[in-house]
Each structure stands twice: as structure tokens, then as C-alpha cells.
CSV table of C-alpha atoms in Angstrom, one decimal:
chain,number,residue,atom,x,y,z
A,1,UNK,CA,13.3,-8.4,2.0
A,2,UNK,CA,13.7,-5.6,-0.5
A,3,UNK,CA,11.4,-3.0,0.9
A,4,UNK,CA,13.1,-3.3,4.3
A,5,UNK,CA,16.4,-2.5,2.6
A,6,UNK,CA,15.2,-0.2,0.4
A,7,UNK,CA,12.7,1.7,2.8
A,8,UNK,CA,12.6,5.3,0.9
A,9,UNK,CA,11.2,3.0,-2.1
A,10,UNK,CA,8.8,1.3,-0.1
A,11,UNK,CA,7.5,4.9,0.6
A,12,UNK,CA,7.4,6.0,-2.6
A,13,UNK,CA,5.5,3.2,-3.9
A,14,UNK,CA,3.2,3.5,-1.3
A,15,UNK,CA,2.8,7.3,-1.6
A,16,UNK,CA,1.8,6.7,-5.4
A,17,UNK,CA,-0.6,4.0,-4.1
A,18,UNK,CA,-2.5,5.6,-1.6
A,19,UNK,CA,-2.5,8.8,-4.4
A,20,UNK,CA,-4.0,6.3,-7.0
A,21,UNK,CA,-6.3,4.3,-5.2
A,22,UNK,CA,-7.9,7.2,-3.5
A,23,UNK,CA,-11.2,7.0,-5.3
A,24,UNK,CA,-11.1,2.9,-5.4
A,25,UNK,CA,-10.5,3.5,-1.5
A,26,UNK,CA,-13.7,5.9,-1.1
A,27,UNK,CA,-16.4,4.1,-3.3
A,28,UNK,CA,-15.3,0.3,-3.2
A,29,UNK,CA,-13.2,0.1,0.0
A,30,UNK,CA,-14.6,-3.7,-0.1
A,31,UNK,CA,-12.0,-4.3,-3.5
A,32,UNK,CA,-9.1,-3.0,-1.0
A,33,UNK,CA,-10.1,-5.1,1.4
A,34,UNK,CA,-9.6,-8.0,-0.6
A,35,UNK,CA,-6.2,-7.9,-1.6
A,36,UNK,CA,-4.2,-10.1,0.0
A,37,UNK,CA,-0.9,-9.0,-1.0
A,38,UNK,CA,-1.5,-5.1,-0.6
A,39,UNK,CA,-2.7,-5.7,3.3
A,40,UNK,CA,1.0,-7.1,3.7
A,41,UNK,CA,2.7,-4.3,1.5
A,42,UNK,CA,1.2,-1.8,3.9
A,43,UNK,CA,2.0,-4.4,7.4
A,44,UNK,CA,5.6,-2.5,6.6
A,45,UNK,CA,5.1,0.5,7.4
A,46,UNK,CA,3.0,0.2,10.6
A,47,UNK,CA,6.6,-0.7,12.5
């Protein structure tokens, strides 16, 4: 997988993302919820 080779990326990526979804996060955290493909970008960096 690319994000486990390339794990400073991976944490870029997700340091934008949780920086641009904060408001989506707060007010609709039920459109979060909903993506499928997000829940598993973020299943990497729970190890």
C-alpha cells in the first residue's frame, strides 16, 4: 500500500484533512460518518 510506504504523506494528507473538515466535523459529523473510504484512510494511523 502506498500510505504505509510513504507514512510522512499519509500524515500530511491527513493533517490537511482533519484542518479542512473541521467545521463539516462540528455541524454535520453524520456526512463523516458516511464515508466509507475516509473511515479506512484514518484505520492507518490508529496502529
Amino acid at each position: 500500500n502506498y500510505l504505509k510506504e510513504h507514512q510522512d504523506l499519509g500524515k500530511k494528507i491527513k493533517n490537511i484533512l482533519d484542518y479542512e473538515l473541521q467545521h463539516i466535523k462540528e455541524h454535520r459529523p453524520d456526512i463523516i460518518n458516511s464515508w466509507e473510504y475516509y473511515k479506512k484512510f484514518l484505520e492507518f494511523f490508529k496502529e
